[in-house]
CSV table of C-alpha atoms in Angstrom, one decimal:
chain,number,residue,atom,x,y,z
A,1,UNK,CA,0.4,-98.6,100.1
A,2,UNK,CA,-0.6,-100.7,97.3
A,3,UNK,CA,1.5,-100.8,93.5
A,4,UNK,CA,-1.7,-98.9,92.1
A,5,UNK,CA,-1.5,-96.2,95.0
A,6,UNK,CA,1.8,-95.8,94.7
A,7,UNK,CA,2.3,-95.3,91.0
A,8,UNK,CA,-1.1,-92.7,91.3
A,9,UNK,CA,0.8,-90.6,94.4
A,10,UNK,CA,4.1,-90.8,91.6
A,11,UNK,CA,2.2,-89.8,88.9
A,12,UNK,CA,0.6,-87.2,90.6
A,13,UNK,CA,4.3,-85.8,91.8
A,14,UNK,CA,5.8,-85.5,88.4
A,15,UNK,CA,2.9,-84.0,87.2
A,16,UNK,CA,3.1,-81.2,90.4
A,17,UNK,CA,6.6,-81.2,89.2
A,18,UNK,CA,6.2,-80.2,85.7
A,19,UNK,CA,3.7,-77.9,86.4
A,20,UNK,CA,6.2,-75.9,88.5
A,21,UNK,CA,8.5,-75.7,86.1
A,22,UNK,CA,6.8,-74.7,83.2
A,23,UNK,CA,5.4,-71.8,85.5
A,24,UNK,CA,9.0,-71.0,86.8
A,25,UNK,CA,10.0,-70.9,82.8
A,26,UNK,CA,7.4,-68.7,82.1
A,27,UNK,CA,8.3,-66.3,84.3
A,28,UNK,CA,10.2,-63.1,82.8
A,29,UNK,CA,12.9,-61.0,84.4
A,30,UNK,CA,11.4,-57.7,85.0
A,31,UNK,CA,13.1,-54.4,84.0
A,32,UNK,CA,12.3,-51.1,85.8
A,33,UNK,CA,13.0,-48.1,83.5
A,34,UNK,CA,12.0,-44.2,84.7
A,35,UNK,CA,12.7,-42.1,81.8
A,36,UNK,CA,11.5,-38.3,80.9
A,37,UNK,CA,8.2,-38.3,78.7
A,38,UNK,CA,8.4,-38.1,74.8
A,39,UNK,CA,12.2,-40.0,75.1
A,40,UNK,CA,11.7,-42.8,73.4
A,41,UNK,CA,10.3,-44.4,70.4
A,42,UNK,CA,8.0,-47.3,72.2
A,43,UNK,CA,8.4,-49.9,70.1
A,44,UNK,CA,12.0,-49.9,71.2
A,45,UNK,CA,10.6,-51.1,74.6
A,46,UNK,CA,9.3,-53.7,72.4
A,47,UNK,CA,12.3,-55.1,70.9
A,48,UNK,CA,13.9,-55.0,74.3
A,49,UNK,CA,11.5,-57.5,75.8
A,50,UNK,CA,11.7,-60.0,72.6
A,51,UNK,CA,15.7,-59.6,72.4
A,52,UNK,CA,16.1,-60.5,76.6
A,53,UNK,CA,12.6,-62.4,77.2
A,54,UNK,CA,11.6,-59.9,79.5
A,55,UNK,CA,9.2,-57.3,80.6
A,56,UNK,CA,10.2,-53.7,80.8
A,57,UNK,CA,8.3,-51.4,83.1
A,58,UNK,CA,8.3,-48.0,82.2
A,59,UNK,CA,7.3,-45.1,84.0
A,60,UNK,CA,8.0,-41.2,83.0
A,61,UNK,CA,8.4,-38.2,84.8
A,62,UNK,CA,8.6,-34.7,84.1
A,63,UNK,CA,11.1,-33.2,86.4
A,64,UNK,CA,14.5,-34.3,87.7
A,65,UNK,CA,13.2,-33.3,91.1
A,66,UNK,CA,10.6,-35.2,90.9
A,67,UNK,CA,13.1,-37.8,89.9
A,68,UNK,CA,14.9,-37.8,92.8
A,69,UNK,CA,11.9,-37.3,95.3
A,70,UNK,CA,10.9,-41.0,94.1
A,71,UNK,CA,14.4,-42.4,93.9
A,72,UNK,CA,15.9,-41.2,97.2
A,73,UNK,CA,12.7,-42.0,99.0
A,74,UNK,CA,13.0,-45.5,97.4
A,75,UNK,CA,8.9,-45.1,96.9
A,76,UNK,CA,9.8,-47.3,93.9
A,77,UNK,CA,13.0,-49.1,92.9
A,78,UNK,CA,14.3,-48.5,89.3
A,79,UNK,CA,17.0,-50.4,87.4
A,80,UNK,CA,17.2,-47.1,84.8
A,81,UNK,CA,17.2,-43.7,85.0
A,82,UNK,CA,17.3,-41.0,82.8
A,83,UNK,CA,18.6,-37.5,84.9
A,84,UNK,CA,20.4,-35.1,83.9
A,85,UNK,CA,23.7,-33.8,84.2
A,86,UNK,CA,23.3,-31.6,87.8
A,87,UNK,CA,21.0,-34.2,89.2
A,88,UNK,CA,23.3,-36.9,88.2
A,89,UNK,CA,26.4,-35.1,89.8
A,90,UNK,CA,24.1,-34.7,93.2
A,91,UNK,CA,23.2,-38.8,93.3
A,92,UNK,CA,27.1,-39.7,92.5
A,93,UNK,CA,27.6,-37.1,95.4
A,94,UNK,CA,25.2,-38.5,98.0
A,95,UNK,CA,26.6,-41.9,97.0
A,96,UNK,CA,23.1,-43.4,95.0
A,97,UNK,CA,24.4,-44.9,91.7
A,98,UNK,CA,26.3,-47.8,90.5
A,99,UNK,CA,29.4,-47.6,89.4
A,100,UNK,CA,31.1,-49.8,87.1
A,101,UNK,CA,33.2,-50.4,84.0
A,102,UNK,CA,31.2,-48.8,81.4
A,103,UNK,CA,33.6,-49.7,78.8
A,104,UNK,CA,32.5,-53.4,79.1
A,105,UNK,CA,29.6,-52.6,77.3
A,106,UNK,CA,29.7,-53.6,73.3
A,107,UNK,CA,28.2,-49.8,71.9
A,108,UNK,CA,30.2,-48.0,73.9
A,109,UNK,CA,32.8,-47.4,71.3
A,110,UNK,CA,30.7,-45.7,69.4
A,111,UNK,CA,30.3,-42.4,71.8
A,112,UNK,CA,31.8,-39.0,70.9
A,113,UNK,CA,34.6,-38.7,73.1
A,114,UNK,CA,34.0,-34.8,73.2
A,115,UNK,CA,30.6,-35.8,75.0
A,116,UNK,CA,32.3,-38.3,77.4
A,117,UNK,CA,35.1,-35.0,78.0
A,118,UNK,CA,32.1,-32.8,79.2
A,119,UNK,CA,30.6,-35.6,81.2
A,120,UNK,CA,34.3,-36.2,83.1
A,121,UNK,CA,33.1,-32.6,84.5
A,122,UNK,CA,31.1,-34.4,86.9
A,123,UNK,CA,31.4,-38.0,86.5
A,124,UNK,CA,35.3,-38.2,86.7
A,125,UNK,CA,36.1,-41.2,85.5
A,126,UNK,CA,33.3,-41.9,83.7
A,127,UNK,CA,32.0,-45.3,85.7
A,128,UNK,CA,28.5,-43.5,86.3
A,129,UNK,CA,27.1,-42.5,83.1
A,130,UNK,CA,26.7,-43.6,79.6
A,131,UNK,CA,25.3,-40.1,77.3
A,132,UNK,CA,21.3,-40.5,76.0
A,133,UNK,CA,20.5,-37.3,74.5
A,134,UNK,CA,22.0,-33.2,74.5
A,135,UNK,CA,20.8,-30.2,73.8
A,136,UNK,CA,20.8,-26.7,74.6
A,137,UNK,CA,18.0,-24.6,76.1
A,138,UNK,CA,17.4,-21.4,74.4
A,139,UNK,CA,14.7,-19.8,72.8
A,140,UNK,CA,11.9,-19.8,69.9
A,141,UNK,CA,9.8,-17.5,68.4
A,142,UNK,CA,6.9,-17.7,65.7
A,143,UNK,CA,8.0,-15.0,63.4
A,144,UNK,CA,4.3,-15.4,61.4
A,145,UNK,CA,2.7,-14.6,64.4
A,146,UNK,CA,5.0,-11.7,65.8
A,147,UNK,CA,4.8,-10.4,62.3
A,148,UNK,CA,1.5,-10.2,62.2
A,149,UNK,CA,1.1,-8.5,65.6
A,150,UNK,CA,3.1,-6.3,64.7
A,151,UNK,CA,5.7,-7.3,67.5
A,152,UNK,CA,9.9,-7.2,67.4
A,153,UNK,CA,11.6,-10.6,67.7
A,154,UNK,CA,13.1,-11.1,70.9
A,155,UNK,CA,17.6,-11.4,70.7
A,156,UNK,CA,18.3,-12.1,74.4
A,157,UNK,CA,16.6,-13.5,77.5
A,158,UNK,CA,15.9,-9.3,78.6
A,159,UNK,CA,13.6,-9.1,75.5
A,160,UNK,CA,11.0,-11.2,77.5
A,161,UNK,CA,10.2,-8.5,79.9
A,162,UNK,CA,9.4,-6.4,77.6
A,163,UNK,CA,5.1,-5.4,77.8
A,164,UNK,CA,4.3,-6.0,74.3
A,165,UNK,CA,4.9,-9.5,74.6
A,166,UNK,CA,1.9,-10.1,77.4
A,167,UNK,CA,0.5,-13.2,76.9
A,168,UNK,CA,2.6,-14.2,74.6
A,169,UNK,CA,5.7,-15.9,76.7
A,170,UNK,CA,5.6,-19.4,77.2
A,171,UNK,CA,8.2,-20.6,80.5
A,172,UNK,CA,9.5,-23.9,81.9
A,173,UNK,CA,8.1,-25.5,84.4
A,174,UNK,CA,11.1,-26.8,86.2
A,175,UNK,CA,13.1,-24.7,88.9
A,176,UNK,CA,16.4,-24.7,87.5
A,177,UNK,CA,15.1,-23.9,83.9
A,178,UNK,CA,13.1,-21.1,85.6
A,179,UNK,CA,15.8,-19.7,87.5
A,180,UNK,CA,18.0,-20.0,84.6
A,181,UNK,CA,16.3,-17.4,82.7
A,182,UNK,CA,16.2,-15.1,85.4
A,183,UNK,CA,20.2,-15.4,86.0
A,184,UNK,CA,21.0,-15.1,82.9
A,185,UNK,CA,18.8,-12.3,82.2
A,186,UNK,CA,20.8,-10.4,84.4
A,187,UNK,CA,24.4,-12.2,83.2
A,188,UNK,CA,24.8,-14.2,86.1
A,189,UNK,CA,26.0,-18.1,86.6
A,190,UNK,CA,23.0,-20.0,86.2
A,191,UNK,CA,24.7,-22.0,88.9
A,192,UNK,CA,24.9,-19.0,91.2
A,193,UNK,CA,25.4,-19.6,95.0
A,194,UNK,CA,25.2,-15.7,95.6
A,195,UNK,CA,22.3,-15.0,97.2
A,196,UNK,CA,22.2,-11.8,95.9
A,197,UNK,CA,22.2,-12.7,92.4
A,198,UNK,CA,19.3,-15.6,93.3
A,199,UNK,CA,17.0,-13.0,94.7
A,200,UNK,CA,17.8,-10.3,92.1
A,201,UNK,CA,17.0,-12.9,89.4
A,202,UNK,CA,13.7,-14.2,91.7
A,203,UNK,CA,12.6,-10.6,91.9
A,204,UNK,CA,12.6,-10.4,88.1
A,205,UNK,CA,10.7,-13.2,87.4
A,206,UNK,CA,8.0,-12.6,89.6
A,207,UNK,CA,7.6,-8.9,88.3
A,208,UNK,CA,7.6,-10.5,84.3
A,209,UNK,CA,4.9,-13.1,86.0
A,210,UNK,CA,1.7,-10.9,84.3
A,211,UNK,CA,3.5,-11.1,81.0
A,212,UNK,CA,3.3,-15.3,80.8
A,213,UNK,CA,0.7,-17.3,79.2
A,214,UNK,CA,1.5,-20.6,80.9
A,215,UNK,CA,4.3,-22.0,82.9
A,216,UNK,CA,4.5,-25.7,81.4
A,217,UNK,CA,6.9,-28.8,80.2
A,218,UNK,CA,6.2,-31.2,77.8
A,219,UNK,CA,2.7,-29.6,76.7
A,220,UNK,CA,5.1,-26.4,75.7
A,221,UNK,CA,5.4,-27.4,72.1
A,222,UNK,CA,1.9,-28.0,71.4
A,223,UNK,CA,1.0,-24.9,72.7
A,224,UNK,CA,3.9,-23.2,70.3
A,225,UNK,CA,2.3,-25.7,67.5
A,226,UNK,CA,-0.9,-24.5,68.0
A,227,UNK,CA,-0.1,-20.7,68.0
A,228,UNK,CA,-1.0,-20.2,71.6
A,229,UNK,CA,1.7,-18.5,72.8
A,230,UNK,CA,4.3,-16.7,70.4
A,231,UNK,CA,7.8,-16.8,72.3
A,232,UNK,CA,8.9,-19.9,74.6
A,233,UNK,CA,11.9,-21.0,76.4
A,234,UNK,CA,12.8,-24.4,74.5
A,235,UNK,CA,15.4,-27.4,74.9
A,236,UNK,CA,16.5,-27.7,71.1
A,237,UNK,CA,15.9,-30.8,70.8
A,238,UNK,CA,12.0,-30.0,70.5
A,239,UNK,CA,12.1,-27.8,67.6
A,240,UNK,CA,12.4,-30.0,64.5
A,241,UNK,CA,8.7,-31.6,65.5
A,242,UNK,CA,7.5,-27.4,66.4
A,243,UNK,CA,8.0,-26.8,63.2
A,244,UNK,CA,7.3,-30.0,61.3
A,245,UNK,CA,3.8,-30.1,63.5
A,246,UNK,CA,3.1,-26.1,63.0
A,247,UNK,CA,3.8,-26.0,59.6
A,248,UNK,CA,1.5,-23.0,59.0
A,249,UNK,CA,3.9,-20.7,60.7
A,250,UNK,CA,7.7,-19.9,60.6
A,251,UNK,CA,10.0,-20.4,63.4
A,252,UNK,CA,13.3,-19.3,64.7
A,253,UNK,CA,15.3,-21.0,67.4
A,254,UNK,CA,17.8,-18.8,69.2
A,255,UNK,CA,20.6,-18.8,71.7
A,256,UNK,CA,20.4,-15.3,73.6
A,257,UNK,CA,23.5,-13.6,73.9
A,258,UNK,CA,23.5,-13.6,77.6
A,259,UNK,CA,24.1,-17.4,76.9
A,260,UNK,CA,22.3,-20.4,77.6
A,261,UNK,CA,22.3,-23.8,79.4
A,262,UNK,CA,23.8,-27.1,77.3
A,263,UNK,CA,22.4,-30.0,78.9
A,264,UNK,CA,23.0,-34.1,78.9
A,265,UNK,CA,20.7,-36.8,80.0
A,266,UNK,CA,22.0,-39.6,80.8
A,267,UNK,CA,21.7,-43.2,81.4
A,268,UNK,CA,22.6,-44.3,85.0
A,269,UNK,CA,22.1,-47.4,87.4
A,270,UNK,CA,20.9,-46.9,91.0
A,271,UNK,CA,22.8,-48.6,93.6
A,272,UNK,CA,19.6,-49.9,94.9
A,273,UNK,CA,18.9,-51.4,91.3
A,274,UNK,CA,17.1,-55.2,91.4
A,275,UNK,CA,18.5,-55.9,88.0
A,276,UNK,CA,22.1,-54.7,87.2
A,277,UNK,CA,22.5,-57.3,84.4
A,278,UNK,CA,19.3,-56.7,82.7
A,279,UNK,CA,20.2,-52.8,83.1
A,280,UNK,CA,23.2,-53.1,81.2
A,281,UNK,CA,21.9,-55.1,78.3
A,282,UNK,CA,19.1,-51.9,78.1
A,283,UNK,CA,21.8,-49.4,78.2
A,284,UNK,CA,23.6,-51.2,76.0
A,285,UNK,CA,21.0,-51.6,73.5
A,286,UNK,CA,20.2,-47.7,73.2
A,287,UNK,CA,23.6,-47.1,72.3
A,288,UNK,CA,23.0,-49.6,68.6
A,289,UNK,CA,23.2,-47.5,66.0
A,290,UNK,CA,19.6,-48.4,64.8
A,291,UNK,CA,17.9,-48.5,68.0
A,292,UNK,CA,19.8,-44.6,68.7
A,293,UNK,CA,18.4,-43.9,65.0
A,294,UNK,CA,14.7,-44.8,66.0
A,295,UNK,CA,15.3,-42.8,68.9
A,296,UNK,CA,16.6,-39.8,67.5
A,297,UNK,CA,13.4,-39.8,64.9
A,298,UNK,CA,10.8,-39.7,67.7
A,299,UNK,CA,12.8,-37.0,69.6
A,300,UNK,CA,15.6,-35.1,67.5
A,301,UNK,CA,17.5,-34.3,70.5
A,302,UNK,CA,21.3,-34.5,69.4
A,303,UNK,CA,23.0,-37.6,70.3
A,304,UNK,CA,26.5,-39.1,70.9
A,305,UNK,CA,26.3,-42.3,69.1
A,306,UNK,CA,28.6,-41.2,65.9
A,307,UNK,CA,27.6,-44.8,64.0
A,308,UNK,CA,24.1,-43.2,64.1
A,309,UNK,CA,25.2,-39.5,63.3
A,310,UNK,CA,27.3,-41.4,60.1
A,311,UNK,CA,23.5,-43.1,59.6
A,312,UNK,CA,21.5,-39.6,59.5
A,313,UNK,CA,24.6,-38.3,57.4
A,314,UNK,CA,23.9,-41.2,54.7
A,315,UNK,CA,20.0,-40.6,54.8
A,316,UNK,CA,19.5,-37.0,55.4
A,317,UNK,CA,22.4,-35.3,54.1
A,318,UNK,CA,24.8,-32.4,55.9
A,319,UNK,CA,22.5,-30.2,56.8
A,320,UNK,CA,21.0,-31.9,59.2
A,321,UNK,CA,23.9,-32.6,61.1
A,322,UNK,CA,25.5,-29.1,60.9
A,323,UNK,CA,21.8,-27.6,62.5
A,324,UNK,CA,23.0,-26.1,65.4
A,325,UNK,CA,19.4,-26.8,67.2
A,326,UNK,CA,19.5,-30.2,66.3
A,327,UNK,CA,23.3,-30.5,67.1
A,328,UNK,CA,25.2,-28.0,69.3
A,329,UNK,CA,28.8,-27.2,68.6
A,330,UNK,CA,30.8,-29.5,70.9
A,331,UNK,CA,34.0,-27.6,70.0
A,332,UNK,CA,32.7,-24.2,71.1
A,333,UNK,CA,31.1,-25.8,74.0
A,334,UNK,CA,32.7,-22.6,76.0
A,335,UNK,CA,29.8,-20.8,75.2
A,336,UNK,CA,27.4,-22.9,76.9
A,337,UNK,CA,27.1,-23.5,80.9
A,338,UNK,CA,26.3,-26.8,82.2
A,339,UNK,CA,23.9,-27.3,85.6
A,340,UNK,CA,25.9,-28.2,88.4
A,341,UNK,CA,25.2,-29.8,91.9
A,342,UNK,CA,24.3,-26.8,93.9
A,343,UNK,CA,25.0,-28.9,97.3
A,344,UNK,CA,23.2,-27.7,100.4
A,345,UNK,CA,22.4,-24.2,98.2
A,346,UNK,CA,19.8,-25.9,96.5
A,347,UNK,CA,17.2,-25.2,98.8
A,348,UNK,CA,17.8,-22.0,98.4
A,349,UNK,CA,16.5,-22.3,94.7
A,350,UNK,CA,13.8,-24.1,95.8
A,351,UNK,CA,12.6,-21.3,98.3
A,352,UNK,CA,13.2,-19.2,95.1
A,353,UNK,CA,11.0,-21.1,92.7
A,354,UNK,CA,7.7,-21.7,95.2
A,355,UNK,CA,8.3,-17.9,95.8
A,356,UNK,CA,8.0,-17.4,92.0
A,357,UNK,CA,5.1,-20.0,91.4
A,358,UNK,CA,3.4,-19.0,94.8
């Protein structure tokens, strides 16, 4: 080979070299996030993928079963979820998330330790799960609109059966919220494993089935916003935008006195996860106080981050922070009952549900 050949073919390598790379440095590490819908501000994604370099992928769902129907059948690998409380129990059960030293991360500090108390419930030692959001599912009304129908406002989870209200009731879409107003209805455990109790509270919600306008999730609140619908069963955290959105009407959140579910969701790490590191650093991040602060204005679920509650304190004032819709009593958390892992029972509930929906 002659000197010109040679310093061509040279040439011709470094460039090949180069070329590689700049591709290999313009590749990103790739973050996969499943998270409910409406729970999150988006340009937090955004901020993510400048801090870290990388790309987030971010999918929704809109139940935890459907959740775990994707997760379990590893039909897509996440690095986050988002379940909550029961279906997080279940996955620690059947051995599907990561644990770790949760205390390694930076924000951690700034979680109320009555949160991480209820949590120890079913993550003992808390190495699975780092608190999102809470709330507590109970009821709201639109007292313009019963008012002018000339309707009573409901007080406890019985009221909804009564006839006036046809067309009126708006239900969850989700089998344990269902059930849950069916067992409670009747002052049972929404965690019941009495079969009994199950069918008794399946029975009831079939019969109240011609009184319901729609059986939905997310869409809920516009439907409430838009007057469609007078009376629905709401997570809390979804009444500040009800009545900022429906202004033209009053509301009035409840907790029936049969009592009512209190609820976490949670950040967790699959054991299957493709990017521990990277799923840290995005757990991490949600727990800064602004990032939580930008959070909790998209959403206005409560939250455990108290360098963001001191935050909405300085901006907002008490009274935001004592609103028991916004921000459930931790210490009289007795009166509240948490989902639990139903175990093999569960199928019972589904049997239940599909009966109900069928």
């Amino acid at each position: 080979m002659n000197f010109k050949k040679a310093k061509l073919l040279c040439l011709m390598i470094l460039l090949s070299l180069v070329a590689c790379t700049k591709k290999t440095d313009d590749i990103k590490e790739k973050l996969y996030v499943y998270n409910w819908g409406i729970y999150i501000d988006k340009s937090v994604i955004g901020m993510f993928q400048d801090k870290y370099n990388c790309e987030v992928i971010y999918d929704e769902f809109d139940t935890n079963e459907e959740m775990y129907a994707v997760v379990s059948s590893n039909a897509r690998v996440y690095d986050v979820l988002c379940p909550t409380d029961y279906m997080i129990e279940k996955m620690i059960n059947q051995g599907m998330l990561y644990e770790y030293d949760i205390k390694e991360l930076s924000n951690y500090k700034n979680i109320d330790k009555r949160i991480l108390k209820i949590i120890s419930s079913f993550d003992k030692n808390n190495s699975y799960v780092v608190p999102y959001v809470h709330s507590t599912l109970g009821m709201i009304y639109n007292k313009s609109e019963l008012d002018r129908k000339g309707l009573p406002y409901p007080k406890k989870w019985a009221d909804m059966w009564y006839e006036g209200y046809k067309g009126e009731l708006l239900m969850q879409d989700a089998m344990r919220d269902l059930l849950m107003v069916g067992l409670k209805k009747n002052k049972y455990s929404l965690n019941t494993k009495n079969q009994d109790e199950l069918d008794k509270a399946t029975e009831d919600l079939i019969l109240q089935k011609p009184l319901v306008n729609a059986y939905m999730i997310d869409d809920l609140r516009d439907k409430m916003v838009g007057g469609n619908g007078t009376i629905a069963v709401m997570y809390s955290g979804e009444v500040e935008y009800i009545e900022t959105e429906g202004s033209q009407y009053q509301y009035e959140y409840i907790l029936p006195e049969e009592g009512v579910n209190f609820t976490i969701d949670a950040w967790v790490i699959p054991k299957n996860a493709q990017n521990v590191s990277l799923a840290k650093k995005w757990i991490d991040f949600m727990l800064e106080p602004e990032i939580a602060l930008l959070n909790f204005d998209e959403m206005h679920y409560g939250i455990a981050n108290l360098k963001t509650i001191e935050l909405i304190r300085e901006r907002d004032g008490e009274d935001i922070i004592k609103n028991e819709a916004i921000f459930p009593n931790l210490d009289n958390i007795d009166c509240y009952e948490l989902y639990r892992d139903l175990g093999d029972f569960e199928e019972n509930y589904n049997v239940a549900y599909k009966k109900i929906k069928s």
